[in-house]
Amino acid sequence: MLVSATEMLQKAAAGHYAVGQFNINNLEWTKCVLKAAEECQSPVILGVSAGAGKYMTGFGTVAAMVKAMIEDMNITVPVALHLDHGTYEQCYQCIKAGFSSIMFDGSHYPIEENLAKTTELVHVAHQLGLSLEAEVGSIGGEEDGVIGAGECADPDECKMIADLGVDMLAAGIGNIHGKYPENWAGLSFETLAAIKEKVGDMPLVLHGGTGIPDEMVHKAISLGVAKVNVNTECQLVFAEATRKYIEAGKDLSGKGFDPRKLLADGATAIVEKVKEKMELFGSVGKA
Ligand code: 13P
């Protein structure tokens, strides 16, 4: 069922595990993430960047597809449909389209403006039963045109945003969207611990989940991370499996060119990757 992310994240924070946000790009992606979640009996968050929403022809199409798919696939686990790194305008577009959760990324504004816009959006979201994620500091790298410098969040600013009653808080702790460079310094656990100290039980969000070593993910969860976002890793395994299919000439034999066959290995790879991450985050059996 489609739900806000509030309850699943509160349970995760209390139970010391994390719920995965897996970004979706098209029908296949959505189907694979839902299939993995149901098989793992895990709660799940479907992340939609503005770029992916546009690619799928609009947020309305995405919401209609997800709702219908949850029903047609008999999905029983809690599913949140969440805007990833939304602007102020995109948040309203997703509320109107029927999303169950939004992220307002006001991290590039001065803190006063981030606070003012987040205050308004929290109020609107909660009145309509949606959850809201806010951001302080910034996630390095680039995701669908959203570029961040990667500065670590100020724990006092995190507290100011948390006190607005947001449901989850993304705080920059040296994490980066996309692949991590060879010389990456790792996550700043001092920053994370200082933030946790200030914000208490607030579920924290770890963006840039692709390529973070397992032990760092576990440590981050032990320090209050209750949601981990994964996007690039599913794209990489999908591309690799699809390339192998083509390189093996499978599209040239029989009806191997049928898109349902051509995309099948890539889809299986996504399901396996999502299940692997759910195991890592500890959300299996927590639906
Ligand atoms: P990755 O693409 O690095 O997994 O990051 C995903 C993410 O943080 C979505 O907001």
GROMACS .gro file of C-alpha atoms and ligand atoms in nm:
model
  297
    1MET     CA    1   0.000   0.000   0.000
    2LEU     CA    2   0.104   0.359  -0.067
    3VAL     CA    3   0.186   0.533   0.260
    4SER     CA    4   0.390   0.828   0.380
    5ALA     CA    5   0.742   0.746   0.495
    6THR     CA    6   0.686   0.871   0.851
    7GLU     CA    7   0.594   0.549   1.028
    8MET     CA    8   0.835   0.321   0.844
    9LEU     CA    9   1.124   0.557   0.925
   10GLN     CA   10   1.030   0.598   1.290
   11LYS     CA   11   1.022   0.219   1.322
   12ALA     CA   12   1.357   0.193   1.144
   13ALA     CA   13   1.520   0.455   1.370
   14ALA     CA   14   1.386   0.279   1.680
   15GLY     CA   15   1.487  -0.065   1.550
   16HIS     CA   16   1.837   0.044   1.433
   17TYR     CA   17   1.796  -0.047   1.068
   18ALA     CA   18   1.739   0.161   0.756
   19VAL     CA   19   1.477   0.167   0.482
   20GLY     CA   20   1.615   0.187   0.130
   21GLN     CA   21   1.514   0.457  -0.113
   22PHE     CA   22   1.562   0.322  -0.463
   23ASN     CA   23   1.529   0.573  -0.745
   24ILE     CA   24   1.303   0.473  -1.031
   25ASN     CA   25   1.346   0.561  -1.398
   26ASN     CA   26   1.074   0.379  -1.585
   27LEU     CA   27   0.818   0.099  -1.562
   28GLU     CA   28   1.078  -0.179  -1.542
   29TRP     CA   29   1.262  -0.009  -1.255
   30THR     CA   30   0.944   0.042  -1.057
   31LYS     CA   31   0.831  -0.317  -1.110
   32CYS     CA   32   1.172  -0.453  -1.005
   33VAL     CA   33   1.196  -0.247  -0.685
   34LEU     CA   34   0.840  -0.340  -0.583
   35LYS     CA   35   0.906  -0.709  -0.659
   36ALA     CA   36   1.222  -0.709  -0.446
   37ALA     CA   37   1.044  -0.533  -0.158
   38GLU     CA   38   0.757  -0.780  -0.159
   39GLU     CA   39   0.991  -1.080  -0.176
   40CYS     CA   40   1.195  -0.938   0.115
   41GLN     CA   41   0.883  -0.828   0.306
   42SER     CA   42   1.057  -0.494   0.344
   43PRO     CA   43   0.917  -0.142   0.353
   44VAL     CA   44   1.047   0.060   0.057
   45ILE     CA   45   1.071   0.416  -0.072
   46LEU     CA   46   1.054   0.482  -0.445
   47GLY     CA   47   1.263   0.791  -0.518
   48VAL     CA   48   1.179   1.012  -0.817
   49SER     CA   49   1.420   1.287  -0.921
   50ALA     CA   50   1.280   1.576  -1.122
   51GLY     CA   51   1.475   1.450  -1.425
   52ALA     CA   52   1.330   1.100  -1.394
   53GLY     CA   53   0.982   1.245  -1.346
   54LYS     CA   54   1.021   1.448  -1.666
   55TYR     CA   55   1.155   1.143  -1.851
   56MET     CA   56   0.844   0.945  -1.749
   57THR     CA   57   0.634   1.234  -1.894
   58GLY     CA   58   0.545   1.394  -1.561
   59PHE     CA   59   0.479   1.336  -1.190
   60GLY     CA   60   0.113   1.257  -1.261
   61THR     CA   61   0.210   0.962  -1.481
   62VAL     CA   62   0.452   0.837  -1.215
   63ALA     CA   63   0.194   0.851  -0.936
   64ALA     CA   64  -0.073   0.681  -1.148
   65MET     CA   65   0.170   0.407  -1.255
   66VAL     CA   66   0.294   0.339  -0.903
   67LYS     CA   67  -0.056   0.325  -0.755
   68ALA     CA   68  -0.181   0.090  -1.026
   69MET     CA   69   0.127  -0.129  -1.001
   70ILE     CA   70   0.093  -0.167  -0.624
   71GLU     CA   71  -0.258  -0.295  -0.685
   72ASP     CA   72  -0.191  -0.511  -0.990
   73MET     CA   73   0.116  -0.673  -0.833
   74ASN     CA   74  -0.066  -0.730  -0.502
   75ILE     CA   75   0.204  -0.546  -0.310
   76THR     CA   76   0.135  -0.574   0.063
   77VAL     CA   77   0.446  -0.403   0.205
   78PRO     CA   78   0.444  -0.028   0.285
   79VAL     CA   79   0.555   0.177  -0.017
   80ALA     CA   80   0.627   0.550  -0.012
   81LEU     CA   81   0.644   0.748  -0.337
   82HIS     CA   82   0.896   1.023  -0.270
   83LEU     CA   83   1.022   1.326  -0.462
   84ASP     CA   84   1.404   1.328  -0.453
   85HIS     CA   85   1.582   1.668  -0.419
   86GLY     CA   86   1.275   1.871  -0.505
   87THR     CA   87   1.257   2.245  -0.554
   88TYR     CA   88   0.981   2.444  -0.385
   89GLU     CA   89   0.769   2.432  -0.705
   90GLN     CA   90   0.832   2.061  -0.766
   91CYS     CA   91   0.717   1.983  -0.411
   92TYR     CA   92   0.378   2.138  -0.487
   93GLN     CA   93   0.362   1.955  -0.821
   94CYS     CA   94   0.418   1.621  -0.648
   95ILE     CA   95   0.168   1.696  -0.372
   96LYS     CA   96  -0.088   1.766  -0.646
   97ALA     CA   97   0.012   1.456  -0.843
   98GLY     CA   98  -0.054   1.223  -0.547
   99PHE     CA   99   0.293   1.146  -0.412
  100SER     CA  100   0.298   1.029  -0.049
  101SER     CA  101   0.627   1.195   0.044
  102ILE     CA  102   0.842   1.488  -0.070
  103MET     CA  103   1.196   1.609  -0.027
  104PHE     CA  104   1.249   1.982  -0.024
  105ASP     CA  105   1.616   2.045  -0.094
  106GLY     CA  106   1.670   2.398   0.030
  107SER     CA  107   2.036   2.333   0.109
  108HIS     CA  108   2.160   2.587  -0.148
  109TYR     CA  109   1.959   2.870   0.014
  110PRO     CA  110   2.081   3.075   0.309
  111ILE     CA  111   1.963   2.892   0.623
  112GLU     CA  112   1.689   3.152   0.693
  113GLU     CA  113   1.531   3.089   0.353
  114ASN     CA  114   1.570   2.713   0.386
  115LEU     CA  115   1.393   2.738   0.725
  116ALA     CA  116   1.111   2.956   0.592
  117LYS     CA  117   1.034   2.739   0.289
  118THR     CA  118   1.069   2.414   0.485
  119THR     CA  119   0.830   2.549   0.752
  120GLU     CA  120   0.563   2.617   0.493
  121LEU     CA  121   0.606   2.286   0.313
  122VAL     CA  122   0.604   2.079   0.635
  123HIS     CA  123   0.275   2.241   0.727
  124VAL     CA  124   0.116   2.170   0.389
  125ALA     CA  125   0.257   1.817   0.365
  126HIS     CA  126   0.140   1.718   0.712
  127GLN     CA  127  -0.208   1.858   0.657
  128LEU     CA  128  -0.238   1.625   0.359
  129GLY     CA  129  -0.075   1.324   0.528
  130LEU     CA  130   0.255   1.335   0.339
  131SER     CA  131   0.602   1.307   0.492
  132LEU     CA  132   0.876   1.560   0.425
  133GLU     CA  133   1.255   1.530   0.400
  134ALA     CA  134   1.470   1.841   0.440
  135GLU     CA  135   1.838   1.893   0.365
  136VAL     CA  136   2.122   2.076   0.537
  137GLY     CA  137   2.478   2.085   0.410
  138SER     CA  138   2.502   1.934   0.064
  139ILE     CA  139   2.555   1.603  -0.109
  140GLY     CA  140   2.858   1.617  -0.335
  141GLY     CA  141   2.859   1.528  -0.703
  142GLU     CA  142   2.572   1.551  -0.948
  143GLU     CA  143   2.237   1.374  -0.976
  144ASP     CA  144   2.007   1.454  -1.266
  145GLY     CA  145   2.137   1.809  -1.287
  146VAL     CA  146   2.132   1.873  -0.909
  147ILE     CA  147   2.491   1.960  -0.822
  148GLY     CA  148   2.626   1.982  -0.468
  149ALA     CA  149   2.960   2.100  -0.331
  150GLY     CA  150   2.958   1.831  -0.063
  151GLU     CA  151   3.012   2.046   0.244
  152CYS     CA  152   2.936   1.882   0.578
  153ALA     CA  153   2.620   1.999   0.756
  154ASP     CA  154   2.632   2.233   1.056
  155PRO     CA  155   2.476   2.041   1.351
  156ASP     CA  156   2.312   2.359   1.487
  157GLU     CA  157   2.143   2.422   1.152
  158CYS     CA  158   2.031   2.057   1.150
  159LYS     CA  159   1.868   2.113   1.488
  160MET     CA  160   1.686   2.424   1.360
  161ILE     CA  161   1.544   2.229   1.065
  162ALA     CA  162   1.465   1.921   1.275
  163ASP     CA  163   1.271   2.139   1.520
  164LEU     CA  164   1.033   2.233   1.239
  165GLY     CA  165   0.890   1.882   1.265
  166VAL     CA  166   1.029   1.740   0.942
  167ASP     CA  167   1.000   1.361   0.914
  168MET     CA  168   1.357   1.293   0.800
  169LEU     CA  169   1.671   1.495   0.757
  170ALA     CA  170   1.938   1.462   0.490
  171ALA     CA  171   2.264   1.601   0.620
  172GLY     CA  172   2.584   1.622   0.419
  173ILE     CA  173   2.853   1.410   0.590
  174GLY     CA  174   3.102   1.377   0.304
  175ASN     CA  175   2.868   1.163   0.093
  176ILE     CA  176   2.856   1.198  -0.285
  177HIS     CA  177   2.604   1.109  -0.557
  178GLY     CA  178   2.735   0.865  -0.817
  179LYS     CA  179   3.062   0.669  -0.796
  180TYR     CA  180   3.307   0.766  -0.520
  181PRO     CA  181   3.648   0.889  -0.638
  182GLU     CA  182   3.959   0.685  -0.551
  183ASN     CA  183   4.076   0.953  -0.307
  184TRP     CA  184   3.741   0.986  -0.123
  185ALA     CA  185   3.799   1.066   0.244
  186GLY     CA  186   3.503   0.852   0.361
  187LEU     CA  187   3.198   0.954   0.563
  188SER     CA  188   3.251   1.203   0.844
  189PHE     CA  189   3.126   1.009   1.145
  190GLU     CA  190   3.223   1.298   1.374
  191THR     CA  191   2.977   1.519   1.188
  192LEU     CA  192   2.711   1.247   1.196
  193ALA     CA  193   2.757   1.189   1.571
  194ALA     CA  194   2.742   1.565   1.638
  195ILE     CA  195   2.420   1.592   1.435
  196LYS     CA  196   2.265   1.291   1.611
  197GLU     CA  197   2.351   1.450   1.945
  198LYS     CA  198   2.153   1.761   1.847
  199VAL     CA  199   1.855   1.604   1.671
  200GLY     CA  200   1.787   1.300   1.892
  201ASP     CA  201   1.551   1.046   1.736
  202MET     CA  202   1.505   1.228   1.404
  203PRO     CA  203   1.552   0.971   1.122
  204LEU     CA  204   1.863   1.076   0.926
  205VAL     CA  205   1.907   1.015   0.555
  206LEU     CA  206   2.225   0.895   0.387
  207HIS     CA  207   2.226   1.000   0.022
  208GLY     CA  208   2.479   0.869  -0.227
  209GLY     CA  209   2.440   0.507  -0.112
  210THR     CA  210   2.620   0.372  -0.419
  211GLY     CA  211   2.966   0.242  -0.339
  212ILE     CA  212   2.976   0.316   0.035
  213PRO     CA  213   3.157   0.020   0.197
  214ASP     CA  214   2.923  -0.207   0.397
  215GLU     CA  215   3.091  -0.142   0.731
  216MET     CA  216   3.049   0.235   0.685
  217VAL     CA  217   2.680   0.183   0.609
  218HIS     CA  218   2.641  -0.021   0.927
  219LYS     CA  219   2.822   0.241   1.135
  220ALA     CA  220   2.606   0.519   0.984
  221ILE     CA  221   2.291   0.322   1.074
  222SER     CA  222   2.419   0.276   1.429
  223LEU     CA  223   2.457   0.657   1.448
  224GLY     CA  224   2.097   0.736   1.349
  225VAL     CA  225   2.071   0.688   0.972
  226ALA     CA  226   1.727   0.535   0.903
  227LYS     CA  227   1.708   0.584   0.525
  228VAL     CA  228   1.973   0.512   0.263
  229ASN     CA  229   1.933   0.630  -0.096
  230VAL     CA  230   2.056   0.416  -0.384
  231ASN     CA  231   2.037   0.513  -0.749
  232THR     CA  232   2.356   0.470  -0.953
  233GLU     CA  233   2.425   0.113  -0.839
  234CYS     CA  234   2.100  -0.016  -0.991
  235GLN     CA  235   2.180   0.168  -1.314
  236LEU     CA  236   2.526   0.010  -1.328
  237VAL     CA  237   2.406  -0.350  -1.280
  238PHE     CA  238   2.123  -0.297  -1.529
  239ALA     CA  239   2.364  -0.161  -1.792
  240GLU     CA  240   2.616  -0.440  -1.732
  241ALA     CA  241   2.360  -0.720  -1.766
  242THR     CA  242   2.207  -0.562  -2.076
  243ARG     CA  243   2.550  -0.516  -2.236
  244LYS     CA  244   2.632  -0.883  -2.175
  245TYR     CA  245   2.304  -0.987  -2.337
  246ILE     CA  246   2.381  -0.784  -2.649
  247GLU     CA  247   2.748  -0.879  -2.661
  248ALA     CA  248   2.648  -1.245  -2.646
  249GLY     CA  249   2.434  -1.179  -2.957
  250LYS     CA  250   2.118  -1.293  -2.778
  251ASP     CA  251   1.913  -1.019  -2.942
  252LEU     CA  252   1.998  -1.171  -3.280
  253SER     CA  253   1.873  -1.520  -3.212
  254GLY     CA  254   1.506  -1.618  -3.219
  255LYS     CA  255   1.287  -1.346  -3.071
  256GLY     CA  256   1.570  -1.214  -2.854
  257PHE     CA  257   1.502  -0.864  -2.981
  258ASP     CA  258   1.164  -0.859  -2.802
  259PRO     CA  259   1.202  -0.582  -2.540
  260ARG     CA  260   1.056  -0.812  -2.275
  261LYS     CA  261   1.351  -1.046  -2.341
  262LEU     CA  262   1.609  -0.778  -2.415
  263LEU     CA  263   1.550  -0.605  -2.081
  264ALA     CA  264   1.492  -0.919  -1.871
  265ASP     CA  265   1.852  -0.980  -1.757
  266GLY     CA  266   1.893  -0.615  -1.660
  267ALA     CA  267   1.567  -0.630  -1.466
  268THR     CA  268   1.677  -0.943  -1.279
  269ALA     CA  269   2.001  -0.766  -1.191
  270ILE     CA  270   1.806  -0.475  -1.039
  271VAL     CA  271   1.590  -0.709  -0.830
  272GLU     CA  272   1.901  -0.886  -0.698
  273LYS     CA  273   2.079  -0.558  -0.620
  274VAL     CA  274   1.777  -0.416  -0.433
  275LYS     CA  275   1.745  -0.737  -0.229
  276GLU     CA  276   2.118  -0.726  -0.146
  277LYS     CA  277   2.079  -0.367  -0.022
  278MET     CA  278   1.771  -0.452   0.185
  279GLU     CA  279   1.975  -0.724   0.357
  280LEU     CA  280   2.257  -0.478   0.418
  281PHE     CA  281   2.023  -0.212   0.559
  282GLY     CA  282   1.848  -0.467   0.784
  283SER     CA  283   1.497  -0.395   0.654
  284VAL     CA  284   1.417  -0.754   0.543
  285GLY     CA  285   1.109  -0.887   0.725
  286LYS     CA  286   1.030  -0.543   0.871
  287ALA     CA  287   0.717  -0.474   0.662
  28813P     P1  288   2.366   0.727  -0.567
  28813P     O1  289   2.328   0.748  -0.709
  28813P     O2  290   2.506   0.764  -0.540
  28813P     O3  291   2.331   0.590  -0.519
  28813P     O4  292   2.278   0.831  -0.481
  28813P     C1  293   2.140   0.819  -0.475
  28813P     C2  294   2.079   0.931  -0.402
  28813P     O5  295   2.133   0.983  -0.307
  28813P     C3  296   1.947   0.979  -0.445
  28813P     O6  297   1.916   1.102  -0.389
   0.00000   0.00000   0.00000
